[in-house]
mmCIF file of C-alpha atoms in Angstrom:
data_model
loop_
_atom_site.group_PDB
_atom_site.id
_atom_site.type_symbol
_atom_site.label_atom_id
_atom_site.label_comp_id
_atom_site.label_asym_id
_atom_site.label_seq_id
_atom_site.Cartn_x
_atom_site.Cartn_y
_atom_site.Cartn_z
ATOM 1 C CA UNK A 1 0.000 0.000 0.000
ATOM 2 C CA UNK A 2 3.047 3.053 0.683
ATOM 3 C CA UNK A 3 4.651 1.457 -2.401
ATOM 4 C CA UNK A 4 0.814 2.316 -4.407
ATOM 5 C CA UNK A 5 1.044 5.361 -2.003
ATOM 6 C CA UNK A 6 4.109 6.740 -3.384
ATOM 7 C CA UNK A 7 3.434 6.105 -6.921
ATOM 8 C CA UNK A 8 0.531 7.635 -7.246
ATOM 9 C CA UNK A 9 2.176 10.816 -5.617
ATOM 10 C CA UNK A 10 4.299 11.186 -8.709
ATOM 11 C CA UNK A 11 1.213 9.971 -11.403
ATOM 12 C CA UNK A 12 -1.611 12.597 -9.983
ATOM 13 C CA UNK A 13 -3.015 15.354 -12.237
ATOM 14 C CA UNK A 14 -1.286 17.996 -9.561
ATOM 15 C CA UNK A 15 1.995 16.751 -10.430
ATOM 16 C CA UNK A 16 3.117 19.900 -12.583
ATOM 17 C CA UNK A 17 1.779 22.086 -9.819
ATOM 18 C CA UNK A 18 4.594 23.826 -7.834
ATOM 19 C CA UNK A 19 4.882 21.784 -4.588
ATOM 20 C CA UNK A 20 5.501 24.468 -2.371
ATOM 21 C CA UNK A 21 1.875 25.807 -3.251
ATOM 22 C CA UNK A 22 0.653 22.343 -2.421
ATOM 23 C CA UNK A 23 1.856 22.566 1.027
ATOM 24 C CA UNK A 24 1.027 26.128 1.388
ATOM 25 C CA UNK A 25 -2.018 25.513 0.958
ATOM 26 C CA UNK A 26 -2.399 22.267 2.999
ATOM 27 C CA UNK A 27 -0.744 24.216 5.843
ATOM 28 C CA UNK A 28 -3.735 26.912 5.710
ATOM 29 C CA UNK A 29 -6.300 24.310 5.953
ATOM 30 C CA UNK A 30 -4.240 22.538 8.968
ATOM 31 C CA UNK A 31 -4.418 25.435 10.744
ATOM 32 C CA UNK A 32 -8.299 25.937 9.864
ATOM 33 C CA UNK A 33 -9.283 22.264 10.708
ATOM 34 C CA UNK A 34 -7.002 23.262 14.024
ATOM 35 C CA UNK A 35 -9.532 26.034 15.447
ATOM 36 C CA UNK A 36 -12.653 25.856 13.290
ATOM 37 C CA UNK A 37 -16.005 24.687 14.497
ATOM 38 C CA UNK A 38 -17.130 20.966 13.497
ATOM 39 C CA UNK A 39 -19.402 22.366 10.456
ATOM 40 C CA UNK A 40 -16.446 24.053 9.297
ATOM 41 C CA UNK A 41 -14.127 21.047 9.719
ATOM 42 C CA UNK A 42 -16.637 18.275 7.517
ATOM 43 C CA UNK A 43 -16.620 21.252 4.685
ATOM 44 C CA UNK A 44 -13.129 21.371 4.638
ATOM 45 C CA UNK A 45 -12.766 17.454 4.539
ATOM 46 C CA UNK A 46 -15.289 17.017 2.063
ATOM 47 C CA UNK A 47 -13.392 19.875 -0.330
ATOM 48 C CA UNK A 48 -10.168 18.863 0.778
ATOM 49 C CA UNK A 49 -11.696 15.206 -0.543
ATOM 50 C CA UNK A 50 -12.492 16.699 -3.833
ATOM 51 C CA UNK A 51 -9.090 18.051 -4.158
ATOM 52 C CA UNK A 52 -8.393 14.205 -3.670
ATOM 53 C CA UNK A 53 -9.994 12.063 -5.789
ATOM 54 C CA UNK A 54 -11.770 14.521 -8.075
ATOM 55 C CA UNK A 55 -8.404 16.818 -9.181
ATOM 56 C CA UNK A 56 -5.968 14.726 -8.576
ATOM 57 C CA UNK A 57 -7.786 11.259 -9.405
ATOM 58 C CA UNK A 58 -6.118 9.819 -6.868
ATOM 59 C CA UNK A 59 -8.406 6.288 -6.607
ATOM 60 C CA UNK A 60 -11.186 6.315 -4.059
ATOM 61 C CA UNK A 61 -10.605 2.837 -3.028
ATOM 62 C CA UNK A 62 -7.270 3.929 -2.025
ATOM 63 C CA UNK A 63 -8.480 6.948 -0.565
ATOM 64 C CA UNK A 64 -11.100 5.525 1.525
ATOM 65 C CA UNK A 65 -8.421 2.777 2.616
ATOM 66 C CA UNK A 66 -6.401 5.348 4.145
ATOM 67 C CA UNK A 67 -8.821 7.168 5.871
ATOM 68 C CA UNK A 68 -10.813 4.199 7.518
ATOM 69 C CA UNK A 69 -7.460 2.976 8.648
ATOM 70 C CA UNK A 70 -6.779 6.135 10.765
ATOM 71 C CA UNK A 71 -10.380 6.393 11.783
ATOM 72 C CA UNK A 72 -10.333 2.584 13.145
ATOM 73 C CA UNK A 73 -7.554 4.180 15.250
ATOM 74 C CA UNK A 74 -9.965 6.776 16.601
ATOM 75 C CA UNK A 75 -12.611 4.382 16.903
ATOM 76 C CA UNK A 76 -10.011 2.531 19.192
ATOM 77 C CA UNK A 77 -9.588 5.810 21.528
ATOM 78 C CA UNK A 78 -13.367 6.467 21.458
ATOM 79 C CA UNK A 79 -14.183 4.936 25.010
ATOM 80 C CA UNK A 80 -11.837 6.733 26.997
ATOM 81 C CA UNK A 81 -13.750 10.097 25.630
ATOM 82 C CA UNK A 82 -17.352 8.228 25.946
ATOM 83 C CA UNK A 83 -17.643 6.176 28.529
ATOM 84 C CA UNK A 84 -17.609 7.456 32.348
ATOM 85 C CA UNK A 85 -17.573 4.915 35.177
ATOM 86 C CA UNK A 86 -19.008 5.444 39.278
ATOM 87 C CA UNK A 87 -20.249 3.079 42.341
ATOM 88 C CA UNK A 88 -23.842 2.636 41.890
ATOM 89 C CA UNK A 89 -23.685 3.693 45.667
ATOM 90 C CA UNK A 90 -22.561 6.869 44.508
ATOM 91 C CA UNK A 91 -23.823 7.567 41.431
ATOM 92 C CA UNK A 92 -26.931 9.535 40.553
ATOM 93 C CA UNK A 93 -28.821 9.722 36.958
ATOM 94 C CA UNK A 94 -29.431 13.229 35.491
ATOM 95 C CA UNK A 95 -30.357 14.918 32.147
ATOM 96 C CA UNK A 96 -26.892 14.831 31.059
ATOM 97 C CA UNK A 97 -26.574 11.400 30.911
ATOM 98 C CA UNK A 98 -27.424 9.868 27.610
ATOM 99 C CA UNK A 99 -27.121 5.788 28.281
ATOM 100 C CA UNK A 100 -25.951 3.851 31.372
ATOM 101 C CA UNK A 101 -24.888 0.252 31.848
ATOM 102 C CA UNK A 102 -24.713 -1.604 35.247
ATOM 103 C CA UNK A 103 -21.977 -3.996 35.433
ATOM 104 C CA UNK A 104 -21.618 -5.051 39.333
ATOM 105 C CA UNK A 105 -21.717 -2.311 41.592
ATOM 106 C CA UNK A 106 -20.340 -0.085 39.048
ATOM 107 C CA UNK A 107 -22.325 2.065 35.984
ATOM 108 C CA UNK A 108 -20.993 2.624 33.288
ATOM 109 C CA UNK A 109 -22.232 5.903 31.261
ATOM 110 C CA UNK A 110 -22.300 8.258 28.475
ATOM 111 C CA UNK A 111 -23.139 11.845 29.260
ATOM 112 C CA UNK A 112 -24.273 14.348 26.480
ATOM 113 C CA UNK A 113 -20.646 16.408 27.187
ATOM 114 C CA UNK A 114 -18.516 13.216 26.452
ATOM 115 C CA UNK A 115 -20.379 12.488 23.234
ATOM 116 C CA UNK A 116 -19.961 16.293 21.854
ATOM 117 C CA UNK A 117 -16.262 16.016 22.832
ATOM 118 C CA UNK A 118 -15.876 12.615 20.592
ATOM 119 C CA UNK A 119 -18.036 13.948 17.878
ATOM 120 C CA UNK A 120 -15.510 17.556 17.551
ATOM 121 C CA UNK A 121 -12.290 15.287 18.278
ATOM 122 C CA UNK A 122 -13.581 13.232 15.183
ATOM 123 C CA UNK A 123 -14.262 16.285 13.019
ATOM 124 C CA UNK A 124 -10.958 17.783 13.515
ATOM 125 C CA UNK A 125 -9.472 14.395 13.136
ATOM 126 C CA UNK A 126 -10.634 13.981 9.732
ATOM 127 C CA UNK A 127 -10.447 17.552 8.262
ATOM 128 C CA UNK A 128 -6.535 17.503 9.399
ATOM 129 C CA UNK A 129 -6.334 13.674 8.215
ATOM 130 C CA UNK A 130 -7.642 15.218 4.599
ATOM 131 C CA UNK A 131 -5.093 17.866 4.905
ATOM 132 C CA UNK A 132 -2.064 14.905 5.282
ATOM 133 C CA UNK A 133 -3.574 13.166 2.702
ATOM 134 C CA UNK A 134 -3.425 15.852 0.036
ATOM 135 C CA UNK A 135 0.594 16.154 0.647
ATOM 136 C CA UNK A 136 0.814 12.534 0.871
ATOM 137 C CA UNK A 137 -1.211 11.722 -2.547
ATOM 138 C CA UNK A 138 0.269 14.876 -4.657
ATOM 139 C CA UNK A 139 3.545 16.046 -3.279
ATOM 140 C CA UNK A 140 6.759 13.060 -3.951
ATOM 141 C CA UNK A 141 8.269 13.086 -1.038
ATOM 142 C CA UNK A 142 11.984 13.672 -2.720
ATOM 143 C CA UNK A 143 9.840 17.490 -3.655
ATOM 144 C CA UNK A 144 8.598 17.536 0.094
ATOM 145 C CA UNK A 145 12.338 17.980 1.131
ATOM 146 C CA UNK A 146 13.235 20.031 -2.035
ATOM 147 C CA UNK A 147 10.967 22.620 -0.627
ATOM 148 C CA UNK A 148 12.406 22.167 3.256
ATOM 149 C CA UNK A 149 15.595 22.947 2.021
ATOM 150 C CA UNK A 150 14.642 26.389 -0.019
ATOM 151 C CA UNK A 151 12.820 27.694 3.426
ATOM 152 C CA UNK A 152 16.270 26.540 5.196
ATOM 153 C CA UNK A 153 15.300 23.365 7.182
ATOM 154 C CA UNK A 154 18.952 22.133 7.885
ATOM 155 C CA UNK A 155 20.124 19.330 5.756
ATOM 156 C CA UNK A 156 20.925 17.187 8.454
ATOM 157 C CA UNK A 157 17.293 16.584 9.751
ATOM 158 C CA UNK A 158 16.331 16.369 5.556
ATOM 159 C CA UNK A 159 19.280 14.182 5.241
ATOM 160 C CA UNK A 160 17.703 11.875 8.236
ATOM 161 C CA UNK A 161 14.116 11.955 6.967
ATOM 162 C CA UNK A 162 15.225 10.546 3.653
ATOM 163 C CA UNK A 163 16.870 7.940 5.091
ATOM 164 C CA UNK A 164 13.997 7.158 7.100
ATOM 165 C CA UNK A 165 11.829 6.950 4.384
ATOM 166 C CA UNK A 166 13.706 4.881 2.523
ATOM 167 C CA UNK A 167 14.095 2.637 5.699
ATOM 168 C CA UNK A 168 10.361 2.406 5.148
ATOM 169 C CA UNK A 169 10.566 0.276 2.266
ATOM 170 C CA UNK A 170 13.426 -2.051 3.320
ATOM 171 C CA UNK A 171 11.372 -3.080 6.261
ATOM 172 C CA UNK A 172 8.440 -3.532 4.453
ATOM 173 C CA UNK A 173 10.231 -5.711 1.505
ATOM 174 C CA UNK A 174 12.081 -7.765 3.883
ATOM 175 C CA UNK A 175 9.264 -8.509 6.292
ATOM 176 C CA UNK A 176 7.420 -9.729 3.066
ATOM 177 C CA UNK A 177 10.121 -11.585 2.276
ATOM 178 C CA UNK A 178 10.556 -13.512 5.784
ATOM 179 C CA UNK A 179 6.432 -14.196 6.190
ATOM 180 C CA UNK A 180 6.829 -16.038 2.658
ATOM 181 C CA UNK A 181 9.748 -17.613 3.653
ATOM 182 C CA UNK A 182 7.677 -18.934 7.027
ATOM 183 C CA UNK A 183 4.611 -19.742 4.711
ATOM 184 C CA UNK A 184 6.134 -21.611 2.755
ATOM 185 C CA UNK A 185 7.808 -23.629 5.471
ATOM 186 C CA UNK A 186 4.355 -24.377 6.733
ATOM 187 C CA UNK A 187 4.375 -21.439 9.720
ATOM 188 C CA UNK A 188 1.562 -18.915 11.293
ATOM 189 C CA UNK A 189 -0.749 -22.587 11.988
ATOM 190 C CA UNK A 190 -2.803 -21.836 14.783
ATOM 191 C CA UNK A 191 -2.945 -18.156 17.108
ATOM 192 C CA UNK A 192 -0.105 -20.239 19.336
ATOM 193 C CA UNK A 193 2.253 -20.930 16.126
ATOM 194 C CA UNK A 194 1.182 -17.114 14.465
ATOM 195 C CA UNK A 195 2.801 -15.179 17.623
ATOM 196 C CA UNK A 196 5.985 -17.909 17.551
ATOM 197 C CA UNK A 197 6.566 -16.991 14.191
ATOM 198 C CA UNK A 198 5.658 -13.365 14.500
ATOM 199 C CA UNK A 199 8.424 -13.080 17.242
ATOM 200 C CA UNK A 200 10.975 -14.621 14.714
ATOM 201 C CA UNK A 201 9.870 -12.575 12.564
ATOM 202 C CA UNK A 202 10.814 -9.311 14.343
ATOM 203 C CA UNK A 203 14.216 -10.949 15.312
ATOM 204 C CA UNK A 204 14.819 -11.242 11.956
ATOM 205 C CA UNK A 205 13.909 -8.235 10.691
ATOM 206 C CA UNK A 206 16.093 -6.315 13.254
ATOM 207 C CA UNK A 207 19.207 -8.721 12.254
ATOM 208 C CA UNK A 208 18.585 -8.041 8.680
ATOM 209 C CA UNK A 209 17.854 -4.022 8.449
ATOM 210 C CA UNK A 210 20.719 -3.707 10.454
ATOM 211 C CA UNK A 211 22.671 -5.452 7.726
ATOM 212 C CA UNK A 212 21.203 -3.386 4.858
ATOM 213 C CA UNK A 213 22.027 0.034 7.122
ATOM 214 C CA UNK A 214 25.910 -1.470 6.830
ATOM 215 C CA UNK A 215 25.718 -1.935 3.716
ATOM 216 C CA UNK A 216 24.200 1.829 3.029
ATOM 217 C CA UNK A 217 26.817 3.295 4.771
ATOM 218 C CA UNK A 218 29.563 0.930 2.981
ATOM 219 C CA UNK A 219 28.323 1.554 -0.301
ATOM 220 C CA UNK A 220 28.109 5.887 0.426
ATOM 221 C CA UNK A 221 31.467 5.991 1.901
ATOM 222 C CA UNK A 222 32.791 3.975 -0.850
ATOM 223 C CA UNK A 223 31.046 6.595 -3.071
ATOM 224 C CA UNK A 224 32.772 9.744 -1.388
ATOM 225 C CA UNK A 225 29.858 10.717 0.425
ATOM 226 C CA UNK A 226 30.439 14.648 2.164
ATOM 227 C CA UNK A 227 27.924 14.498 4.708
ATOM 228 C CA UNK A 228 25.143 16.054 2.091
ATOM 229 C CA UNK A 229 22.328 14.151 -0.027
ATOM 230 C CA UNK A 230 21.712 15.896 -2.732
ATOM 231 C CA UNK A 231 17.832 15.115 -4.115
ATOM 232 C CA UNK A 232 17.612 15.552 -7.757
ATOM 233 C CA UNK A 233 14.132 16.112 -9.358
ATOM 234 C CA UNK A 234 13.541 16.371 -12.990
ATOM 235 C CA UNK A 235 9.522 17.348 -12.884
ATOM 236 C CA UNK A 236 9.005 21.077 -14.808
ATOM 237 C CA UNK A 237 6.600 22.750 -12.767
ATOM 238 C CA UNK A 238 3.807 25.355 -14.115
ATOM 239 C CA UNK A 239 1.516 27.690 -12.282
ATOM 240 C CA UNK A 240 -2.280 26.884 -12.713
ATOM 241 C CA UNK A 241 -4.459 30.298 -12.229
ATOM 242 C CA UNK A 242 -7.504 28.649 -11.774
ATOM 243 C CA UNK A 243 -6.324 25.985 -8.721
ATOM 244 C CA UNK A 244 -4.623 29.238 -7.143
ATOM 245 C CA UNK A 245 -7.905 30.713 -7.016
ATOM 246 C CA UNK A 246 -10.295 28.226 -6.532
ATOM 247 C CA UNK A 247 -8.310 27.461 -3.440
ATOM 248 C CA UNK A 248 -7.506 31.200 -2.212
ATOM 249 C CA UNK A 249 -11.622 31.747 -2.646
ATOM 250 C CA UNK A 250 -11.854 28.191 -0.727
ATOM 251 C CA UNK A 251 -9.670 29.517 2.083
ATOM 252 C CA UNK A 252 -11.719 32.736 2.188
ATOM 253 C CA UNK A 253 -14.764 31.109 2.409
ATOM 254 C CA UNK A 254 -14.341 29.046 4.801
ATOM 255 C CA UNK A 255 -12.891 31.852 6.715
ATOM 256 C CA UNK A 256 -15.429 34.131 6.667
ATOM 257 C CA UNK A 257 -18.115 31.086 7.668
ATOM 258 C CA UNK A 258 -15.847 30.085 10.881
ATOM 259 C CA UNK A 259 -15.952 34.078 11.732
ATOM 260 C CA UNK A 260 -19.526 33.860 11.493
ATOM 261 C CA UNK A 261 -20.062 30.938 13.487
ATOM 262 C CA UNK A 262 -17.607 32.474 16.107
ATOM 263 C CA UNK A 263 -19.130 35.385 15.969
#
């Protein structure tokens, strides 16, 4: 899924667009989804969405993949936001409390506050996951720290994301690799025999990445490196008048509506 990720980051109809707009203007709506009410925040995830699959074509399947894997991680956090807990000795039923559940001589409970705080943690959530998503679907990351360097991000900390990313990749190809390998030996039988090999697994894949970093840092010193990646990107970049407005007016809109909402 990165590798599909990654590729479609350099195949999207943004592509020419220059990336340090694209950020720009993901940064904006960050900040928006940051402070904005909730009716705000689903308007800017539904246009940020557009920006998504509709200009860049970016596949919905995908799309929706990515966001129903971070929102299974909110789901996950949910109950400590929902769910209260008191002695039924102690505890007392009002009009702020929505549903309760007696388990023992506890109750368990949802109160009308602790729903309204899920519900705006989920909307700002998703309008800042939409904003992520744009970068991660338009901008190549190799243009990500093209543009970090220009605003004078020292090259060190660029030097060590690239790494990292590429990191990314080696892990995932040789953990691939190793749960074939165990597969095809006749491993992950049973939950007992899935956690075994899972454990070997991560032995494994610490032993070998650790072998691929030596073998990174053999083959760069062998190549002269100075202490300085240098990211080379070929892509000719041109200036589209009507995305610059359509998201300036976007920005403004949405603006003026969480002014008048705050207001």
């Amino acid at each position: 899924m990165i590798g599909r990720i990654d590729s479609l980051a350099y195949e999207n109809r943004l592509k020419r667009l220059p990336p340090g707009q694209k950020l720009l203007f993901s940064l904006a709506m960050l900040l928006l989804a940051l402070i904005s009410h909730p009716l705000v925040q689903g308007i800017l995830f539904v246009w940020m969405s557009v920006w998504i699959v509709v200009y860049a074509r970016t596949p919905w399947r995908i799309y929706f993949v990515v966001v129903a894997a971070s929102v299974s991680f909110l789901l996950a956090g949910s109950p400590a936001l929902l769910l209260e807990a008191s002695r039924l000795a102690e505890w007392t039923q009002d009009d702020n409390v929505i549903a309760s559940w007696q388990m023992g001589s506890w109750v368990v409970y949802v109160t009308a506050e602790g729903l309204a705080r899920a519900m705006s943690l989920a909307a700002r959530s998703l309008a800042a996951l939409s904003c992520f998503s744009f970068i991660l679907f338009t901008v190549p990351f190799a243009e990500v720290l093209q543009v970090f360097r220009r605003i004078g991000i020292p090259s060190i900390l660029t030097d060590l994301m690239m790494i990292m990313y590429r990191f990314v990749f080696v892990l995932l190809e040789t953990a691939e690799q190793i749960w074939t390998a165990q597969k095809a030996r006749g491993g992950h039988r049973g939950t007992a025999g899935t956690l075994k090999d899972a454990g070997r697994m991560i032995v494994q894949l610490f032993i070998r990445t650790m072998v691929r970093y030596r073998q990174l840092y053999i083959s760069m010193t062998a190549r002269g490196f100075t202490d300085d990646f240098r990211v080379m990107v070929h892509a000719s970049h041109m200036r589209s008048k009507r995305y610059e407005w359509e998201a300036i007016a976007g920005c403004l809109l949405l603006a003026i509506l969480e002014w008048w909402m705050g207001g």
